[in-house]
Amino acid sequence: LENSETDNFREEFLALHPYDQAQFYEKVGPDIRQIIYQYLSPKEMADIFEAIELDDDEYKGILEEMDTTYAAQMIAAMYTDDAVDVLNELDKDQITHFLKIMDKDSAQDIKELLYYAEYTAGSIMTTEYVAIPENSTVRSAMTILRNAAPDAETIYYIFVVDDTNHLTGVISLRDLIIAEEDTLIRQIMNDRVVSINVTDDQEAVAQIMKDYNFLAVPVINSKNEMLGIITVDDIIDVIDEEASDDYSKLAGVSDMVTFDKSPFAAAKKRLPWLVVLLFLGMLTANLVDLFTGTLEKVAILAAFIPLIGGTSGNSGTQALAVAVRGIATGDVEEESKMKLLLREAITGIITGVVCGAIAFGIVFFWKHMWLLGVLVGTAICCSIVVATIAGSFIPLLMHRLKIDPAVASGPFITTLNDITSILIYLGIATMFISKLM
Amino acid sequence: LENSETDNFREEFLALHPYDQAQFYEKVGPDIRQIIYQYLSPKEMADIFEAIELDDDEYKGILEEMDTTYAAQMIAAMYTDDAVDVLNELDKDQITHFLKIMDKDSAQDIKELLYYAEYTAGSIMTTEYVAIPENSTVRSAMTILRNAAPDAETIYYIFVVDDTNHLTGVISLRDLIIAEEDTLIRQIMNDRVVSINVTDDQEAVAQIMKDYNFLAVPVINSKNEMLGIITVDDIIDVIDEEASDDYSKLAGVSDMVTFDKSPFAAAKKRLPWLVVLLFLGMLTANLVDLFTGTLEKVAILAAFIPLIGGTSGNSGTQALAVAVRGIATGDVEEESKMKLLLREAITGIITGVVCGAIAFGIVFFWKHMWLLGVLVGTAICCSIVVATIAGSFIPLLMHRLKIDPAVASGPFITTLNDITSILIYLGIATMFISKLM
C-alpha cells in the first residue's frame, strides 16, 4: 500500500515540468517537504532545486531541513552553476562540509567555480558542455552527443577543441544533423567563434548574447583554453536582474528582485535611502535658512521654491537615468566622455531655455510681476543646465572610479541640485530685493 | 577584375556573423550601402536586416534607397516576425506595394501576422517552425527536420500536431536524437505542452519563457490550432524593452531604447515630462502662495518646504516603482489588491514614524525649537504615509482601468504628494502660528 502511494505520487509529480514542481514545492509546508524528500531521489530533487526561486536567506533553512547526505547528493547532481549559486548562500563551514561528503568529481567542479568573483562570467558559467576534437567525423560527434545528452546543459552548440583543450571552433546541432556522416568536423565548423573571458563582467556577456542571438557562448581563460559555457537562460536572469537593479536604485529602494510579502521587509529596503536624503535635505534647509531675511520681505518667493527644486531634480534624474543606462548597456563606451558631456550641456541649455521661458510666461500672466517672472524663469533655466550636466558628469566620474554609478549618484545629485537651484534662485532674488518689494 | 573584387568582398563579408555584418552596414554611408546591395543577394541582405538595430523612423529611408523589387525580395526572405517588424514602420501604401510584388506565399504569411495587435504574442511570433504528425516515427521526424533546418527559426523544439493541426505535444531535438529510430513520436513526446494564446500579452509570454527556461514556445488560437512559435531571442528583446520602458517612465524620459546622438533628440524626449511637471508645479506654487501670511510671520518655515516635499516625493516614488514593477512582472496578480494596499499602508506608517522621529531630532538639536521639530516631524510622517499609499493605489487603479500605470502615475503622484505635504505642513503651522512666533 505504502509503495503504491509512492508510485502514484511519483508518477503524477514527475510528469510536471520542473518549474511547476518547484512552484508546488515552494507552496507546501515543511511536513509535506519531508515527504517529498522521502519520495524523490536526490537527482530528481536537484531538478526542482534548479527551478526554485527563493530569497537568498531561505536556502540555508531549506538545506538544513534535509538529511545532510541527501542535500550533498542533490547539490552534486545539480548543474554546476546552479550548485554554486546555492552554496554561495551558505557559511564557509557548511560549504566545506557539503563538498567533503559529495562525490569527488562534482566537488572538484564546484570548487573551481566557487573561486570566481561574483558578477563575472566565471560565476555564471557551467562546466556541463559538449566538446569534441577537431578531427572527429560528424558520425563520431553524434555518438559523443548522444552520450552527453542526459548530463549536458545544452547540446545545441558543440564546441570544438584541439589536443590541448584550446577552443578552435563551434558547430550547431542544426548544422551537424544536415551534414554528411563522414565529413570532418574541422571542415564544417565555424572557426570565427565568439568567446567570453572567464573574468569578463556578466553584463558584457549578456550584451554579446543579446546582440548575436546565441543560445550558449563558450568561456575561456587568457590562454584560450575552454573552461565552460554560459547558456541563454542564465543570461535572461542577468538581464532581468541588472535592469531591475538600476531601476531599484533610481527609485531609491535597496533591492527589488523579490516582491516583499511583509511591510517590515519593505520598510527595511526603503528606509536607508529616505534617511540619507533626510539628512542631506537638512543641508538644503540650512541654506534656505540663510535667506530668511529675503523671504520675510517677499514671502511670495517661497511659493516657487518647490517648483524650482522639483524641476531641477527632474532634469537631473533624467540625465542621471540616461547616463546610468548608457553605462550599463555599454552605449557610453562607444564615444568619448567629453563629447557626451558636451551633448548633455547642449541638451540642458535647450530644455532650460524652453522651461525657463514657459515659467516666465506663467508667472507673468498669473502674478503680473514681470521681474518675478524673469527671476523664476532664470532660476529654472540655470538650475536645469547645472542639473543636467551634474546628472551626466557624476555617474561618468563614478564609473571611472569603479564605483557603481547607479547607487552612488542618486543622493549626491538630488542634494547638489537642490542646493544649486536654491542658491541661484534666492541669490538672484536677494540681489534684486529692492525691486521685488 | 570586377568579378574577383565581388568574390573577395563576398568571401570576407559573409564569413562574418550577421551581427557583425549589421554593425558594418550601420556604420557605412549610402554609397557603400549601394555597393553592398549590388554584391549581396536579397536573401543574404535579409540576414543582415534581421540583426540590424535602427531607430524606428530610419527603416523607411533605408528601404527607399534600395531597388523596390530587391527590397521586397529581401523582406520576403526574412523570418516572418522580423519582416512584420520592418513593415510596421512603413505607410499603409508602401506595405501594400511591397506585399504585391513579393512571392505569394511570403505575402500571405506576412499578411496573417500584420493583423495581430502590437504587444501581443501574435505580433512577435514567427511561422517558420517545425511541426510533425503524432504517428511519425523518430526516423521520419529526423528527415522532416533535416529538410526544414535551413528555413526554420529553431529546430531544437519540434511540435507535434494531429490531422487537423491541433497541438498535441512537443519533443526536443535532444530527446529525438537519443531515441530509437523506430519509436513512434506519440510514445516519447511530452503531451503536457505549455502553449501561449495568440492574443496573450508579450510580457506574459516573457514571464512563462523565463520561468520554464524554454527556448521556444508554441502559439495557438482558441481552438488549440497551432499558429506559430515565439523564440527566446525575441523574448530577450521583450524583457529588455519592457524593463527599459518602465525605467524611462520612472526617470521621466519618453523613451530610452535608443541612446541619442543628438542633443535635440534628447531634449525632445525629456521636455514633455519637464513641461507637464512645470505646469503641475504651478499648482503647488499657488498653494504655497495661500500661506504667505504665515510665512511672512515665521520665515524659517520656508526652510523645510523643500525637505518635506522631497521626502514625500521620494517615498511616493519608491511605492510607485515597486507597484509598477510588481504589475509588470505579474507578482501583483498573485494576491488581493486590498492586502497589497494594507501592506503598503503599514510600510508607510513604519517609514513615516522613523523618518518623522529623525527629523524631529535634527530640528530640535539644530534650532532648539521643540515645536518646530514636532511640526516638521509630524508633517514628514503624515506626508510619507499619504505618499506611500497614493504611490501604490494610483498605479493599481490605472492597471484596473487598463491604462499603463508607468506612464500615467508619475505626474499625478508627484503633484499629489507635493500638494498634500505642503497642505499638511503649512496647515498645521498656521494652526499653531501664535506658538511658533
XYZ file of N, CA and C in Angstrom, chain B residues 17-167:
453
model
N 29.730 37.050 -38.679
C 28.426 36.778 -38.075
C 27.457 37.888 -38.510
N 26.190 37.540 -38.772
C 25.233 38.569 -39.207
C 25.249 39.826 -38.336
N 25.475 39.662 -37.025
C 25.502 40.843 -36.162
C 26.649 41.767 -36.540
N 27.818 41.181 -36.847
C 28.968 41.998 -37.242
C 28.740 42.622 -38.610
N 28.095 41.861 -39.506
C 27.726 42.418 -40.814
C 26.817 43.631 -40.619
N 25.853 43.483 -39.718
C 24.898 44.568 -39.476
C 25.612 45.799 -38.899
N 26.589 45.555 -38.001
C 27.346 46.658 -37.413
C 28.073 47.435 -38.508
N 28.695 46.695 -39.432
C 29.399 47.313 -40.541
C 28.417 48.114 -41.400
N 27.312 47.465 -41.749
C 26.291 48.080 -42.596
C 25.756 49.378 -41.996
N 25.563 49.378 -40.651
C 25.018 50.566 -39.998
C 26.011 51.719 -40.021
N 27.319 51.384 -40.060
C 28.333 52.429 -39.932
C 28.657 53.106 -41.259
N 28.522 52.382 -42.377
C 28.929 52.970 -43.657
C 27.850 53.903 -44.206
N 28.238 54.722 -45.190
C 27.312 55.686 -45.776
C 26.506 55.079 -46.908
N 25.599 55.861 -47.492
C 24.699 55.348 -48.540
C 25.451 54.831 -49.780
N 26.616 55.405 -50.123
C 27.351 54.944 -51.310
C 27.787 53.502 -51.153
N 28.399 53.225 -49.988
C 28.874 51.858 -49.747
C 27.692 50.906 -49.624
N 26.592 51.404 -49.047
C 25.421 50.542 -48.930
C 24.923 50.126 -50.318
N 24.966 51.058 -51.272
C 24.559 50.712 -52.640
C 25.424 49.575 -53.182
N 26.739 49.630 -52.891
C 27.634 48.563 -53.351
C 27.254 47.241 -52.685
N 26.928 47.309 -51.379
C 26.535 46.087 -50.672
C 25.310 45.465 -51.344
N 24.326 46.312 -51.708
C 23.124 45.769 -52.357
C 23.469 45.080 -53.670
N 24.466 45.653 -54.382
C 24.869 45.043 -55.648
C 25.525 43.680 -55.431
N 26.353 43.611 -54.376
C 27.168 42.408 -54.153
C 26.393 41.276 -53.503
N 25.383 41.617 -52.688
C 24.696 40.563 -51.924
C 23.314 40.277 -52.507
N 22.888 39.024 -52.364
C 21.544 38.646 -52.804
C 20.531 39.147 -51.773
N 19.250 39.277 -52.170
C 18.224 39.692 -51.204
C 18.208 38.787 -49.975
N 18.414 37.478 -50.160
C 18.414 36.533 -49.025
C 19.565 36.855 -48.058
N 20.755 37.135 -48.627
C 21.900 37.453 -47.764
C 21.677 38.780 -47.036
N 21.071 39.728 -47.742
C 20.756 41.019 -47.138
C 19.712 40.849 -46.030
N 18.810 39.872 -46.214
C 17.775 39.614 -45.202
C 18.401 39.222 -43.864
N 19.476 38.408 -43.911
C 20.148 38.002 -42.666
C 20.694 39.220 -41.931
N 21.254 40.166 -42.702
C 21.774 41.385 -42.082
C 20.635 42.193 -41.473
N 19.552 42.306 -42.237
C 18.435 43.138 -41.797
C 17.807 42.611 -40.504
N 17.879 41.291 -40.313
C 17.329 40.720 -39.078
C 18.166 41.099 -37.867
N 19.455 41.374 -38.101
C 20.364 41.658 -36.986
C 20.538 43.156 -36.751
N 19.944 43.948 -37.616
C 20.164 45.400 -37.584
C 19.388 46.043 -36.441
N 19.939 47.117 -35.905
C 19.218 47.854 -34.853
C 19.127 49.323 -35.235
N 18.069 49.682 -35.928
C 17.892 51.072 -36.335
C 16.787 51.703 -35.507
N 16.749 53.024 -35.487
C 15.593 53.701 -34.913
C 14.399 53.413 -35.815
N 13.199 53.411 -35.203
C 12.002 53.061 -35.958
C 11.856 53.876 -37.235
N 12.224 55.166 -37.151
C 11.962 56.041 -38.302
C 13.059 55.964 -39.369
N 14.099 55.184 -39.114
C 15.173 55.088 -40.092
C 14.921 54.002 -41.148
N 14.047 53.029 -40.816
C 13.808 51.916 -41.741
C 13.285 52.405 -43.081
N 12.400 53.393 -43.009
C 11.771 53.896 -44.221
C 12.817 54.396 -45.218
N 13.734 55.235 -44.726
C 14.763 55.803 -45.595
C 15.646 54.729 -46.207
N 16.021 53.760 -45.373
C 16.891 52.678 -45.840
C 16.196 51.870 -46.939
N 14.912 51.565 -46.741
C 14.199 50.767 -47.738
C 14.014 51.553 -49.030
N 13.861 52.885 -48.887
C 13.664 53.705 -50.084
C 14.928 53.789 -50.933
N 16.098 53.627 -50.302
C 17.328 53.697 -51.101
C 17.597 52.391 -51.847
N 16.855 51.321 -51.523
C 17.008 50.055 -52.260
C 16.098 50.053 -53.479
N 16.446 49.243 -54.458
C 15.545 48.953 -55.558
C 14.298 48.285 -54.965
N 13.102 48.676 -55.403
C 11.882 48.190 -54.759
C 11.749 46.675 -54.825
N 12.066 46.089 -55.974
C 11.954 44.632 -56.107
C 12.940 43.943 -55.174
N 14.175 44.505 -55.129
C 15.196 43.946 -54.232
C 14.698 43.995 -52.783
N 14.150 45.140 -52.390
C 13.648 45.307 -51.014
C 12.528 44.317 -50.732
N 11.622 44.145 -51.695
C 10.501 43.223 -51.494
C 10.999 41.787 -51.345
N 11.980 41.417 -52.189
C 12.530 40.055 -52.087
C 13.245 39.858 -50.756
N 13.936 40.915 -50.320
C 14.636 40.824 -49.037
C 13.638 40.615 -47.896
N 12.580 41.409 -47.874
C 11.580 41.277 -46.805
C 10.954 39.888 -46.841
N 10.686 39.383 -48.053
C 10.099 38.050 -48.185
C 11.034 36.976 -47.635
N 12.352 37.213 -47.716
C 13.315 36.205 -47.272
C 13.569 36.255 -45.771
N 13.097 37.318 -45.097
C 13.305 37.418 -43.648
C 12.361 36.474 -42.908
N 12.700 36.159 -41.638
C 11.739 35.434 -40.813
C 10.505 36.319 -40.691
N 9.322 35.670 -40.720
C 8.096 36.452 -40.809
C 7.980 37.493 -39.693
N 8.379 37.121 -38.451
C 8.216 38.088 -37.360
C 9.069 39.339 -37.580
N 10.295 39.151 -38.103
C 11.164 40.299 -38.363
C 10.639 41.120 -39.532
N 10.130 40.427 -40.563
C 9.565 41.130 -41.723
C 8.415 42.027 -41.282
N 7.571 41.501 -40.396
C 6.426 42.277 -39.911
C 6.904 43.497 -39.123
N 7.964 43.308 -38.315
C 8.506 44.440 -37.563
C 8.933 45.559 -38.501
N 9.609 45.199 -39.591
C 10.076 46.203 -40.544
C 8.884 46.876 -41.228
N 7.945 46.059 -41.720
C 6.794 46.619 -42.448
C 5.959 47.544 -41.575
N 5.886 47.227 -40.278
C 5.086 48.054 -39.379
C 5.589 49.486 -39.279
N 6.834 49.730 -39.721
C 7.367 51.093 -39.685
C 6.988 51.889 -40.936
N 6.359 51.236 -41.909
C 6.067 51.914 -43.182
C 4.613 52.388 -43.258
N 4.321 53.197 -44.297
C 2.950 53.632 -44.522
C 2.155 52.467 -45.110
N 0.838 52.562 -44.987
C -0.049 51.513 -45.497
C 0.176 51.254 -46.991
N 0.319 52.347 -47.766
C 0.514 52.225 -49.214
C 1.768 51.429 -49.529
N 2.841 51.771 -48.815
C 4.107 51.087 -49.057
C 3.993 49.595 -48.735
N 3.337 49.285 -47.612
C 3.170 47.874 -47.226
C 2.442 47.130 -48.338
N 1.323 47.696 -48.789
C 0.535 47.045 -49.842
C 1.385 46.832 -51.090
N 2.180 47.850 -51.430
C 3.016 47.759 -52.626
C 4.032 46.619 -52.493
N 4.717 46.580 -51.357
C 5.720 45.517 -51.140
C 5.063 44.138 -51.181
N 3.908 44.004 -50.538
C 3.243 42.705 -50.486
C 2.830 42.258 -51.890
N 2.486 43.248 -52.747
C 2.030 42.921 -54.091
C 3.162 42.345 -54.948
N 4.387 42.906 -54.787
C 5.459 42.461 -55.687
C 6.269 41.290 -55.135
N 6.018 40.864 -53.888
C 6.789 39.695 -53.402
C 6.046 38.400 -53.714
N 6.723 37.250 -53.506
C 6.060 35.985 -53.840
C 4.845 35.767 -52.943
N 3.852 35.051 -53.490
C 2.547 34.960 -52.829
C 2.590 34.318 -51.453
N 3.404 33.252 -51.318
C 3.453 32.540 -50.033
C 3.933 33.452 -48.912
N 5.046 34.154 -49.164
C 5.584 35.049 -48.142
C 4.571 36.134 -47.824
N 3.962 36.707 -48.879
C 2.995 37.785 -48.677
C 1.848 37.303 -47.796
N 1.397 36.058 -48.042
C 0.300 35.500 -47.268
C 0.691 35.363 -45.793
N 1.889 34.794 -45.526
C 2.362 34.617 -44.150
C 2.442 35.963 -43.435
N 3.005 36.950 -44.140
C 3.180 38.263 -43.530
C 1.831 38.914 -43.244
N 0.899 38.806 -44.196
C -0.428 39.412 -44.012
C -1.091 38.893 -42.743
N -0.965 37.569 -42.527
C -1.601 36.986 -41.343
C -1.049 37.592 -40.054
N 0.273 37.820 -40.021
C 0.874 38.347 -38.791
C 0.635 39.843 -38.625
N 0.538 40.583 -39.740
C 0.317 42.034 -39.665
C -0.983 42.342 -38.941
N -1.883 41.358 -38.951
C -3.216 41.517 -38.400
C -3.221 41.595 -36.864
N -2.184 41.022 -36.237
C -2.193 40.959 -34.765
C -1.772 42.276 -34.131
N -2.430 42.612 -33.018
C -2.164 43.882 -32.332
C -0.755 43.909 -31.744
N -0.181 45.087 -31.674
C 1.143 45.278 -31.095
C 1.144 44.778 -29.644
N 2.292 44.293 -29.203
C 2.491 43.796 -27.829
C 1.759 42.509 -27.523
N 1.112 41.868 -28.520
C 0.523 40.562 -28.256
C 1.488 39.484 -28.730
N 1.234 38.257 -28.290
C 2.046 37.121 -28.724
C 2.057 37.031 -30.245
N 0.906 37.284 -30.862
C 0.794 37.199 -32.321
C 1.767 38.116 -33.040
N 2.030 39.279 -32.448
C 2.893 40.252 -33.125
C 4.369 39.874 -33.062
N 4.758 38.992 -32.138
C 6.175 38.621 -32.063
C 6.433 37.177 -32.489
N 5.367 36.447 -32.854
C 5.589 35.044 -33.230
C 6.076 34.935 -34.670
N 6.641 33.789 -34.992
C 7.045 33.544 -36.370
C 6.373 32.265 -36.837
N 6.202 32.135 -38.147
C 5.515 30.945 -38.655
C 6.503 29.894 -39.161
N 7.799 30.183 -39.071
C 8.802 29.223 -39.544
C 9.163 28.226 -38.436
N 8.269 27.303 -38.149
C 8.532 26.293 -37.119
C 8.413 24.903 -37.731
N 8.826 23.895 -36.984
C 8.733 22.531 -37.484
C 7.628 21.794 -36.737
N 6.656 21.283 -37.483
C 5.589 20.500 -36.872
C 5.576 19.127 -37.526
N 5.355 18.084 -36.722
C 5.286 16.732 -37.281
C 4.017 16.049 -36.794
N 3.497 15.103 -37.604
C 2.295 14.363 -37.184
C 2.613 13.411 -36.037
N 1.624 13.202 -35.174
C 1.755 12.337 -33.998
C 2.281 10.951 -34.310
N 1.816 10.393 -35.458
C 2.159 8.999 -35.710
C 3.391 8.810 -36.596
N 4.248 9.862 -36.670
C 5.539 9.678 -37.351
C 6.430 8.808 -36.474
N 7.444 8.239 -37.101
C 8.489 7.579 -36.318
C 9.598 8.604 -36.097
N 10.534 8.271 -35.211
C 11.672 9.147 -34.980
C 12.446 9.334 -36.285
N 12.569 8.260 -37.059
C 13.320 8.352 -38.314
C 12.689 9.369 -39.265
N 11.367 9.264 -39.461
C 10.739 10.190 -40.407
C 10.753 11.615 -39.852
N 10.672 11.743 -38.530
C 10.748 13.067 -37.924
C 12.112 13.707 -38.220
N 13.184 12.900 -38.127
C 14.519 13.424 -38.398
C 14.633 13.870 -39.857
N 13.986 13.142 -40.753
C 14.020 13.536 -42.162
C 13.305 14.874 -42.361
N 12.126 14.989 -41.740
C 11.391 16.261 -41.836
C 12.268 17.402 -41.315
N 12.909 17.150 -40.172
C 13.779 18.152 -39.541
C 14.907 18.589 -40.458
N 15.591 17.594 -41.048
C 16.734 17.927 -41.906
C 16.295 18.816 -43.065
N 15.112 18.525 -43.605
C 14.617 19.337 -44.713
C 14.211 20.739 -44.265
N 13.681 20.812 -43.043
C 13.184 22.104 -42.561
C 14.310 22.976 -42.016
N 15.430 22.340 -41.645
C 16.502 23.049 -40.937
C 16.931 24.375 -41.566
N 17.113 24.440 -42.903
C 17.612 25.715 -43.438
C 16.641 26.881 -43.253
N 15.334 26.626 -43.173
C 14.369 27.720 -43.117
C 13.768 27.963 -41.748
N 13.695 26.941 -40.911
C 13.010 27.087 -39.629
C 13.809 28.000 -38.711
N 13.095 28.771 -37.870
C 13.815 29.658 -36.956
C 14.480 28.861 -35.845
N 13.839 27.787 -35.389
C 14.530 26.873 -34.483
C 14.115 25.451 -34.831
N 15.046 24.510 -34.700
C 14.683 23.110 -34.903
C 14.926 22.338 -33.614
N 15.168 23.075 -32.517
C 15.504 22.393 -31.274
C 14.260 21.932 -30.518
N 13.118 22.535 -30.807
C 11.849 22.012 -30.310
C 11.021 21.660 -31.531
N 10.482 20.463 -31.539
C 9.627 20.053 -32.637
C 8.221 19.876 -32.053
N 7.239 20.501 -32.708
C 5.891 20.484 -32.177
C 5.081 19.409 -32.880
N 4.260 18.728 -32.099
C 3.522 17.582 -32.614
C 2.060 17.981 -32.760
N 1.491 17.713 -33.943
C 0.104 18.097 -34.206
C -0.682 16.891 -34.720
N -2.013 16.935 -34.539
C -2.833 15.858 -35.089
C -3.241 16.203 -36.529
N -4.149 15.422 -37.108
C -4.508 15.597 -38.527
C -5.067 16.981 -38.820
N -5.695 17.592 -37.792
C -6.343 18.883 -38.030
C -5.540 20.040 -37.434
N -4.219 19.840 -37.328
C -3.313 20.888 -36.880
C -3.513 21.329 -35.431
N -4.166 20.496 -34.615
C -4.254 20.803 -33.191
C -2.953 20.395 -32.522
N -2.453 21.257 -31.658
C -1.205 20.989 -30.941
C -1.433 19.894 -29.904
